[in-house]
Coordinates of C-alpha atoms and ligand atoms in Angstrom, one line a residue:
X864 CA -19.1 22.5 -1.0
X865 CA -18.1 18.9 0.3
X866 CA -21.4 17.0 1.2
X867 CA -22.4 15.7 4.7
X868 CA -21.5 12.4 5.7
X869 CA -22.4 12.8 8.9
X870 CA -25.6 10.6 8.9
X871 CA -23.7 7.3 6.9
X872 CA -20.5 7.7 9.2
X873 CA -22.9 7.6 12.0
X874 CA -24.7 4.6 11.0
X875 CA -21.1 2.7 10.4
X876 CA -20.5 3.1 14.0
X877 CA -18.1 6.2 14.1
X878 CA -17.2 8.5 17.4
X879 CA -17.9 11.8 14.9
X880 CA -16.4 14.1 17.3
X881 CA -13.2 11.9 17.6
X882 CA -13.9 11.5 13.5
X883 CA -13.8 15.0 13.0
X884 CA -10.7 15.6 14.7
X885 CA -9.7 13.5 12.4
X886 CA -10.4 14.7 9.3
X887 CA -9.4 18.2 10.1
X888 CA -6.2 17.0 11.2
X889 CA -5.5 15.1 7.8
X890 CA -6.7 18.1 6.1
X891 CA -4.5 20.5 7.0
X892 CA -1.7 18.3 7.0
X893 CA -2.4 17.1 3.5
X894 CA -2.7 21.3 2.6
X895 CA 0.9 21.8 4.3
X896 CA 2.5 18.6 2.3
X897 CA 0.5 18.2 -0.6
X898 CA -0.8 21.4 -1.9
X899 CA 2.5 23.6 -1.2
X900 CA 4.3 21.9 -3.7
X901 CA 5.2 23.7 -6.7
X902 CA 4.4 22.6 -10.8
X903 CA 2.3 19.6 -9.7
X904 CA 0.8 17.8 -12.5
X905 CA -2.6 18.8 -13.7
X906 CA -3.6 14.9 -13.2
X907 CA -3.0 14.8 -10.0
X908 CA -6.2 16.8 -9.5
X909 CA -8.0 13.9 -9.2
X910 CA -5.7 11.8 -6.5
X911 CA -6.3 15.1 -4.7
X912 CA -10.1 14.6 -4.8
X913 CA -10.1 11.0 -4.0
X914 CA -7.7 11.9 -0.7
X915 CA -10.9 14.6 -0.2
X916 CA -13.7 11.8 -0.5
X917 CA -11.5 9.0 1.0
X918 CA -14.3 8.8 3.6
X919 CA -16.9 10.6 2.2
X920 CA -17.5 9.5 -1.4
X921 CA -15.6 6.0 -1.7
X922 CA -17.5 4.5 1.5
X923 CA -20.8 6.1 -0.2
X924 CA -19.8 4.0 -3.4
X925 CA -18.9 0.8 -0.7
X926 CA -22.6 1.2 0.6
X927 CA -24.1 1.2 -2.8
X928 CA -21.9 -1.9 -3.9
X929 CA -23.1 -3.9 -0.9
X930 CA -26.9 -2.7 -1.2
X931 CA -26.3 -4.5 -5.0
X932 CA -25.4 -7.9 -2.8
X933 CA -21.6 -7.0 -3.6
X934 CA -18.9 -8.2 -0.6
X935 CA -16.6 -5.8 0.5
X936 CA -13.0 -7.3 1.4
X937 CA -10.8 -5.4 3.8
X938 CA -6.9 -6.7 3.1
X939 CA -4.0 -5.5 5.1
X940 CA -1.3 -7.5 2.5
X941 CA -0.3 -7.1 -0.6
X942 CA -0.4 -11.5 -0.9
X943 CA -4.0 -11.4 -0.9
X944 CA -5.3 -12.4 -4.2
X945 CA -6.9 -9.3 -5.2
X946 CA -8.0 -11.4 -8.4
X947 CA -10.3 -13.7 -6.5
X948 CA -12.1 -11.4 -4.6
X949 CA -13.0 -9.7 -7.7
X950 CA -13.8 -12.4 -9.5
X951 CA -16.8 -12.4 -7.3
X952 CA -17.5 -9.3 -7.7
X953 CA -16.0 -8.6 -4.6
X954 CA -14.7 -5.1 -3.1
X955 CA -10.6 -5.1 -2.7
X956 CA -9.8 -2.5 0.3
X957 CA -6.6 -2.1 1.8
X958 CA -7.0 -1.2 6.0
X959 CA -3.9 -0.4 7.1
X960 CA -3.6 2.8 8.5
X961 CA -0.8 5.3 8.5
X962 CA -2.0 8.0 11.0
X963 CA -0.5 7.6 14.9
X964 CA -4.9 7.9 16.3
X965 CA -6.6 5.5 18.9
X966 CA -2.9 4.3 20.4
X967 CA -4.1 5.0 23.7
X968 CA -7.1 2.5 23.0
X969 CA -5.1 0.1 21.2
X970 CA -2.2 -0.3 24.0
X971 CA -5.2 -1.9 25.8
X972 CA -5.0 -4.8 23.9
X973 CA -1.0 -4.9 22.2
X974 CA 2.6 -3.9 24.2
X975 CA 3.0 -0.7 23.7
X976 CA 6.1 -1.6 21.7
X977 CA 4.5 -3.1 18.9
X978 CA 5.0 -1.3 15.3
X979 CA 3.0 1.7 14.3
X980 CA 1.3 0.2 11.3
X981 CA -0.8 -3.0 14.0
X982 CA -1.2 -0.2 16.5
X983 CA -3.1 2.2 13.9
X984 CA -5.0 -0.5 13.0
X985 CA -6.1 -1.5 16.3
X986 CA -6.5 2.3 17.6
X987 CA -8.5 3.4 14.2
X988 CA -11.1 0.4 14.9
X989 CA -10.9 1.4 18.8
X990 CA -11.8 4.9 18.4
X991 CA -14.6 4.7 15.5
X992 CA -12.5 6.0 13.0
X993 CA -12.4 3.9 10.3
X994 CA -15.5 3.8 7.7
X995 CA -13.9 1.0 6.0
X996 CA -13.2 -1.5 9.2
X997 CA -16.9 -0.5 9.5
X998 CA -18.3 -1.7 6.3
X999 CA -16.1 -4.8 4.9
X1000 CA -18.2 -8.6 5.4
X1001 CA -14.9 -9.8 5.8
X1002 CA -11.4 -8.7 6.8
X1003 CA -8.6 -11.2 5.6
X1004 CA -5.2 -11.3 7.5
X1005 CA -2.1 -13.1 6.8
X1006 CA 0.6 -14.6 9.1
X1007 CA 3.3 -12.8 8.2
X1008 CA 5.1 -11.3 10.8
X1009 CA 4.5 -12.6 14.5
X1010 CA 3.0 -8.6 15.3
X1011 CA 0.4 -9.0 12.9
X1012 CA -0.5 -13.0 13.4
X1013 CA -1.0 -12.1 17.4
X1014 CA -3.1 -8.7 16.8
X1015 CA -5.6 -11.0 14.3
X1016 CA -6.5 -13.5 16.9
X1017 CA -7.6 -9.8 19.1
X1018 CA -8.9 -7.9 16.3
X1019 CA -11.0 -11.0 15.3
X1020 CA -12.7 -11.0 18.4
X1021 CA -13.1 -7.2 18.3
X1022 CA -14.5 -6.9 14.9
X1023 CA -16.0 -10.9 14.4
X1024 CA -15.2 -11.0 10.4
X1025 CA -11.9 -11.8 10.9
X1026 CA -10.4 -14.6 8.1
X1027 CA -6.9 -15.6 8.3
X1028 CA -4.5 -16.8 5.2
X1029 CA -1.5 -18.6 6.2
X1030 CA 1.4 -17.5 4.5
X1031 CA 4.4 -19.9 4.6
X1032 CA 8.0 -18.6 5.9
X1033 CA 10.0 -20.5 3.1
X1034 CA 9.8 -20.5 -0.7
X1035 CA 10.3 -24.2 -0.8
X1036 CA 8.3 -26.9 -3.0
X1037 CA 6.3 -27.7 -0.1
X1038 CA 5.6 -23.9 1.0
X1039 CA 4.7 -23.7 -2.1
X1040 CA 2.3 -25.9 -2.3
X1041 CA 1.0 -25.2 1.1
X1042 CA 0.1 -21.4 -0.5
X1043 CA -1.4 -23.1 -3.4
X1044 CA -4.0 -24.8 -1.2
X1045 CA -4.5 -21.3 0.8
X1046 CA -5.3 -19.7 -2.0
X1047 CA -7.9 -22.3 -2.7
X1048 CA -9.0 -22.4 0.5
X1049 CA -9.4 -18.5 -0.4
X1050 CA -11.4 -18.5 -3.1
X1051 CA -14.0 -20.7 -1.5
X1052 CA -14.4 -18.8 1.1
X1053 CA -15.0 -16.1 -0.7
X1054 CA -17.3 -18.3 -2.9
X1055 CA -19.1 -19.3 0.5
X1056 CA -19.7 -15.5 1.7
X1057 CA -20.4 -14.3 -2.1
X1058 CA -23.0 -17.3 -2.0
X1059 CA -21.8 -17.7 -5.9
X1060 CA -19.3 -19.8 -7.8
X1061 CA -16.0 -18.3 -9.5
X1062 CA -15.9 -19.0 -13.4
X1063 CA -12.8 -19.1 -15.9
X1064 CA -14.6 -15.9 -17.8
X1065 CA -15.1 -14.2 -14.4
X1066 CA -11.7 -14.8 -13.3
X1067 CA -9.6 -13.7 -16.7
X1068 CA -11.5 -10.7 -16.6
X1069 CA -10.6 -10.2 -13.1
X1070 CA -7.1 -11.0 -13.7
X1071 CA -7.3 -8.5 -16.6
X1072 CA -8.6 -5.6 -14.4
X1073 CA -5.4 -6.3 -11.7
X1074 CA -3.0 -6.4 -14.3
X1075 CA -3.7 -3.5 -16.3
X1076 CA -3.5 -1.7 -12.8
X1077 CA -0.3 -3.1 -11.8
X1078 CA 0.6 -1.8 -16.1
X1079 CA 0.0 1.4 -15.1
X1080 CA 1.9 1.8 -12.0
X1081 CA 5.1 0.5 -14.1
X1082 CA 4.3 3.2 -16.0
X1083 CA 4.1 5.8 -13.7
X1084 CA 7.5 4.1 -11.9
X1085 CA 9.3 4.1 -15.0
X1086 CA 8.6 8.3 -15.6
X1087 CA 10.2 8.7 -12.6
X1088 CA 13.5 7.4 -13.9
X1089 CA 14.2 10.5 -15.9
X1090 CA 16.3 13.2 -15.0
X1091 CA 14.7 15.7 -14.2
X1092 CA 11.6 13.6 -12.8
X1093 CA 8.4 14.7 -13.9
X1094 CA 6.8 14.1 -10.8
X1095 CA 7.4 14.4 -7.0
X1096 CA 7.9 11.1 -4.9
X1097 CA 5.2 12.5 -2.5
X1098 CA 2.8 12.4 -5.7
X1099 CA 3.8 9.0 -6.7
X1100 CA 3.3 8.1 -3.2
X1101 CA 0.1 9.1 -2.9
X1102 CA -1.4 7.3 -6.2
X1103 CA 0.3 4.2 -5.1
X1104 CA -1.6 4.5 -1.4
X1105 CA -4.8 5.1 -3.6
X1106 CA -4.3 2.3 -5.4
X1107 CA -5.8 0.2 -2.2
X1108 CA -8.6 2.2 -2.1
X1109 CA -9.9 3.4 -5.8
X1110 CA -12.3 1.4 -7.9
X1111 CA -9.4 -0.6 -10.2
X1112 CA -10.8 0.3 -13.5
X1113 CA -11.8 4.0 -13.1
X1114 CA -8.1 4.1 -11.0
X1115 CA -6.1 2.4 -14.1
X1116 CA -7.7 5.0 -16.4
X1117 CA -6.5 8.2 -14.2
X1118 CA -3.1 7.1 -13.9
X1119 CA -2.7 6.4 -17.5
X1120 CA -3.6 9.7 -18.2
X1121 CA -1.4 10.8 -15.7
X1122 CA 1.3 9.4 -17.6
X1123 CA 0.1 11.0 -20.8
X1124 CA 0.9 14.1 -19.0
X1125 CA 4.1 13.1 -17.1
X1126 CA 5.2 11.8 -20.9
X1127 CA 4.5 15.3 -22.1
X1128 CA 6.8 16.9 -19.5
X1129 CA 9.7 14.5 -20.1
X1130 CA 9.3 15.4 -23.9
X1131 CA 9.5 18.9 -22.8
X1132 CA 12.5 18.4 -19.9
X1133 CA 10.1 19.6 -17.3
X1134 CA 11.1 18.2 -14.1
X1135 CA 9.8 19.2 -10.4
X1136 CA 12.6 20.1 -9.6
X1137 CA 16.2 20.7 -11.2
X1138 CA 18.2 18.6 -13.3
X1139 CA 20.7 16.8 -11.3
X1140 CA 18.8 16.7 -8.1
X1141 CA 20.3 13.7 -5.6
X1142 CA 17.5 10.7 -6.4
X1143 CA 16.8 8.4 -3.5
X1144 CA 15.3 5.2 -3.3
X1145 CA 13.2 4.4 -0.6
X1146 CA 13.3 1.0 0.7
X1147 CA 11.5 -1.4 3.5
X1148 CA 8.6 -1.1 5.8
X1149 CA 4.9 0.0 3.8
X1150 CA 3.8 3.3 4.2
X1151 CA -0.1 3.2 4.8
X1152 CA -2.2 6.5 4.3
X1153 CA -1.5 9.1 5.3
X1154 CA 2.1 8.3 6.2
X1155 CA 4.0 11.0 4.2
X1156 CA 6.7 11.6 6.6
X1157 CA 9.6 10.3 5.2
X1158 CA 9.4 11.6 1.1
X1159 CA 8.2 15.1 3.3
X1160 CA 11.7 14.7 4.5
X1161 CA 13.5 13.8 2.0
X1162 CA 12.0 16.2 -0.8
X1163 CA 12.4 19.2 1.5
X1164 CA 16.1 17.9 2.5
X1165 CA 17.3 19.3 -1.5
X1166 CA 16.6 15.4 -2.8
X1167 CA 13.8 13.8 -4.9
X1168 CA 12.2 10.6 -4.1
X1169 CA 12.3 8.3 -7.3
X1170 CA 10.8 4.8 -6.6
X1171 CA 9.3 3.0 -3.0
X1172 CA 10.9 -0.9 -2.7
X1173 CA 7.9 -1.3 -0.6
X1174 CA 4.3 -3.0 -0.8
X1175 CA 3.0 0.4 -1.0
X1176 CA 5.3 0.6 -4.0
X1177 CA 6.8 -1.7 -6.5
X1178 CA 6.5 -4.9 -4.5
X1179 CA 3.1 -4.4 -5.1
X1180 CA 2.9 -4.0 -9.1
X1181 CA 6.1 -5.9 -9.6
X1182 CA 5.0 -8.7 -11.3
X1183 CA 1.9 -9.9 -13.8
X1184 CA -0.4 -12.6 -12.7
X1185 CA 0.1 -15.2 -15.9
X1186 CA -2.8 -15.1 -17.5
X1187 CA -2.6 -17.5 -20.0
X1188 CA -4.5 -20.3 -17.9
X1189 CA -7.4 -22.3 -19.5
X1190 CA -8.8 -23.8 -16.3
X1191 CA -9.5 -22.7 -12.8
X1192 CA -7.2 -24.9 -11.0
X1193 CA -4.4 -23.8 -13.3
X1194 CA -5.6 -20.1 -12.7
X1195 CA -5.2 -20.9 -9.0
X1196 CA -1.5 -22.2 -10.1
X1197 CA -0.5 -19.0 -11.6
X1198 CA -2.2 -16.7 -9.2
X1199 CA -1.0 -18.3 -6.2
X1200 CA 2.6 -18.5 -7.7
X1201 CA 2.6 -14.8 -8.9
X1202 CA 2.2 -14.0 -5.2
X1203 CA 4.6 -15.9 -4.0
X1204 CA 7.1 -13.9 -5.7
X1205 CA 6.8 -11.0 -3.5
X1206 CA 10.0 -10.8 -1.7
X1207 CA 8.5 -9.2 1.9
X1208 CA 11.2 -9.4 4.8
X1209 CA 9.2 -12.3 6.5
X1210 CA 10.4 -14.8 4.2
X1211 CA 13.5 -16.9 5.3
X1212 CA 16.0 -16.8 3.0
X1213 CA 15.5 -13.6 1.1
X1214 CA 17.7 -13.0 -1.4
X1215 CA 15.5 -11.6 -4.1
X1216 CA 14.7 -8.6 -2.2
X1217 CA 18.5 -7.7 -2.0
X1218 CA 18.4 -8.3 -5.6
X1219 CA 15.4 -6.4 -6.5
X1220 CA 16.4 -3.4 -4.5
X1221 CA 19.6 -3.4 -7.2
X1222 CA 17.9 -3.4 -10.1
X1223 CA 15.7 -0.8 -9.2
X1224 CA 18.1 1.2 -8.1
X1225 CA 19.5 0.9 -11.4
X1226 CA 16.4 0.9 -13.2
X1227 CA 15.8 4.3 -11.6
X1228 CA 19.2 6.0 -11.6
X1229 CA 18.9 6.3 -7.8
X1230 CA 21.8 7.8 -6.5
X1231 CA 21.5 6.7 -2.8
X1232 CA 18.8 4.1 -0.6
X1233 CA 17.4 5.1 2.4
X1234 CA 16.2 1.9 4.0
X1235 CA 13.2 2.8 6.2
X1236 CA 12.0 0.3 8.9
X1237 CA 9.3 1.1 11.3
X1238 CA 10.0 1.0 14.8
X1239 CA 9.8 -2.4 16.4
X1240 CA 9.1 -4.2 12.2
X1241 CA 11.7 -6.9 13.4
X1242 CA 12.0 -8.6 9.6
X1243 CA 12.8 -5.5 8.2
X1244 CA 14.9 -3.8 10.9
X1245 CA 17.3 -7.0 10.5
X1246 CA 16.9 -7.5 7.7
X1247 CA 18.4 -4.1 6.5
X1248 CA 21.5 -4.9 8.1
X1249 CA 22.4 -7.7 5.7
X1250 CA 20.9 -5.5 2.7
X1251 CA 23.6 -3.1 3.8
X1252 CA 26.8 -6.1 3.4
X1253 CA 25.6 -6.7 0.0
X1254 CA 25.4 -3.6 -1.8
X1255 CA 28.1 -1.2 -2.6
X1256 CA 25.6 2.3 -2.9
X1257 CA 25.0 5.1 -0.6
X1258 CA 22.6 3.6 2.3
X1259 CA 21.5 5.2 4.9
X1260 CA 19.1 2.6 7.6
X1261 CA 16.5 5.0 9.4
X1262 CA 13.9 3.6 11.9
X1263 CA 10.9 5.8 12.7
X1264 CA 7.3 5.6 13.5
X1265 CA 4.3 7.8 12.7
X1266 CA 4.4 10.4 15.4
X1267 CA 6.4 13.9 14.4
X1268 CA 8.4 13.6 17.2
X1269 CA 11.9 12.7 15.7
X1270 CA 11.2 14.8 12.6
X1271 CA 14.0 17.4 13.5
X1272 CA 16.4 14.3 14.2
X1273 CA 15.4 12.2 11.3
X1274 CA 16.0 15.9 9.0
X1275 CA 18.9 16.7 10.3
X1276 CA 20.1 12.8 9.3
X1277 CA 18.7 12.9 6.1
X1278 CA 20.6 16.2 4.8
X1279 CA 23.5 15.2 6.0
X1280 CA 22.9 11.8 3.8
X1281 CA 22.2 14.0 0.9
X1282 CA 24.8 16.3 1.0
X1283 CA 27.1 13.1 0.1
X1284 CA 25.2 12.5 -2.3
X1285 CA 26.2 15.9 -4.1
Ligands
LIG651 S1 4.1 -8.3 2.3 S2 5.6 -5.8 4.3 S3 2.1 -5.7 3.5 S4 3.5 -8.2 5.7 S5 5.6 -3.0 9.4 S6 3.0 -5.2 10.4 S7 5.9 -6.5 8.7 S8 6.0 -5.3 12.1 S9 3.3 -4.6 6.9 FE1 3.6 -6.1 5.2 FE2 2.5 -7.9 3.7 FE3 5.1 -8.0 4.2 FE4 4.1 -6.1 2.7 FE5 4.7 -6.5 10.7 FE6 6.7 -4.8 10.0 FE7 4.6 -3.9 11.2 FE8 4.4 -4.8 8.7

């Protein structure tokens, strides 16, 4: 029997009743998506018991980290240095949200067109939702796109812990070095709330930790590229959502032995589902817990999903910090340069991502990309325009948001994409 939160969610400030709702919402939804799939992986046991704590056990571990003097960092971007705040001894949690809850609440504050992912946000914190808004000492934003930079300045009064990296719009020399001083500016600040000073030991372990995570997720990606894939796109999903959440080391270890399984099955040609299956690529906007819309669609439209170009996704394990550095300012060099590498569609220009998006199609033996926007994501709705001139595979551009409203229409669009993929 699941133990009772009740009297910890009610000390972090939740509405329980709305909280409640909730949870037996996400329950049942996550029984319909999740558990009726057939042949899952026995590891996956574990991702399934995380989703059951996600606000139960984790925020009880979060608690005991901060009665031990331990910060807890709420992030909503993959370009925040997860390597700093760790360094510290800090907490990494992501906060976006992925359920359409608190709207209502939040269209007080943002137009209602504004995308799903800022509104979630806002409306989570709005209603007394979120444990993990609740219990961060600080939350660290990022200008990246204008939706975000605007609903800061607002949630930053809301909340009061609000801390804001700026991240450049060009890839320049001078960009570059503006990003180099954030991420200095960074790692004092979280030197300032951690009352403590970062060391060279503390920060190769740190970079260490992150790594071996991002190691793992490769290895998980790369399992998918077999024929038949030895895991569904809505399980790979779903560790790579967890991946904001877990405690990095224990996390690294589970999906390594994941993989250990998933190795297993491609030894044995065990697939989830039958050789020859159309493979799709999903491509664009993030997909924050417990957005499962679009691989529930795809997966159920006769395709499999085989790999996410999307911060929830390889954008986020793409690339190794460097950790061959033998001082801090030249770990703050190759930390703040391995983030600048992400290719997110709110750089100017951005030809990597176009790039990218080819070799792991490649890398994957995708037969087709669905680019996925969220409704009213301006970089990435534009942006997969130009994606479109430049590539010469199957494409399909779908914009959505996170309410079930156009799942007939998007189903009906997405089979017919598959069918020509056949
Ligand atoms: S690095 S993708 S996590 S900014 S979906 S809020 S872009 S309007 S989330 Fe993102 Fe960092 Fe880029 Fe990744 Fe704005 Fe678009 Fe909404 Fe978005």
């Amino acid at each position: 029997m699941q133990k009772d939160y009740r009297i910890l969610w009610k000390e972090l400030g939740l509405d329980l009743v709305k909280h409640d709702g909730l949870l037996s919402i996400l329950s049942d939804a996550y029984k319909n998506i999740y558990l009726s799939q057939q042949n899952r992986p026995e590891g996956m046991k574990y991702f399934d018991f995380v989703i059951s704590e996600v606000h139960g056990l984790r925020i009880e571990e979060l608690y005991e980290a901060k009665k031990e003097g331990r910060k807890v960092i709420g992030t909503f971007c993959v370009y925040v240095p997860e390597e700093i705040i760790l360094a510290l001894d800090g907490v990494f949690v992501g906060l976006c949200a992925g359920a359409e809850a608190g709207f209502d609440e939040a269209e007080k504050y943002i137009p209602r067109n504004t995308c799903a992912l800022i509104k979630a946000f806002m409306g989570f914190k709005l209603s007394g939702l979120c444990p993990y808004v609740e219990i961060t000492d600080l939350i660290v934003g990022e200008t990246t796109c204008d939706g975000k930079k605007k609903a800061y300045e607002i949630f930053g009064d809301i909340t009061k812990k609000m801390y804001v990296m700026e991240i450049p719009n060009m890839k320049n020399e001078v960009d570059k070095q503006l990003w180099l001083n954030e991420v200095i500016r960074f790692k004092e600040k979280m030197e300032e709330i951690s009352n403590r000073k970062i060391t060279l030991e503390s920060l190769k372990k740190a970079t260490d930790i992150v790594n071996k995570k991002r190691i793992a997720l490769q290895r998980l990606s790369s399992l998918r590229a077999y024929d038949p894939p030895p895991i569904s796109g809505l399980d790979a999903l779903l560790v790579n959502q967890i991946s904001f959440y877990d405690d990095p080391i224990r996390f690294t270890m589970k999906v390594n032995e994941l993989c250990d399984e998933l190795e297993e099955r491609v030894k044995r040609e065990e697939g989830v589902v039958p050789k020859g299956t159309p493979r799709i690529l999903i491509s664009g906007s993030p997909f924050a817990i417990p957005n499962w819309k679009l691989h529930a669609i795809v997966e159920n439209s006769g395709a499999v999903v085989v790999g996410e170009e999307s911060c929830v996704g390889n954008r986020n394990y793409r690339e190794l910090t460097d950790e061959n550095f033998n001082s801090i300012d030249e770990a703050m060099d190759k930390i703040a340069s391995r983030y600048m590498s992400i290719d997110c569609a709110c750089f100017t220009p951005n030809k990597e991502r176009i790039d990218n998006i080819q070799k792991l199609f490649k890398e994957l033996k995708a037969d087709g990309v669905i680019h996925y926007a969220l409704q009213f994501c301006t970089p990435y709705m534009i942006e997969a325009f130009k994606i479109e001139k430049n590539i010469n595979f199957p494409f399909m551009r779908l914009e959505t948001d996170y309410s079930m409203e156009d799942f007939g229409q998007l189903k009906t669009r997405v089979e017919a994409f598959v069918e020509t993929l056949k």
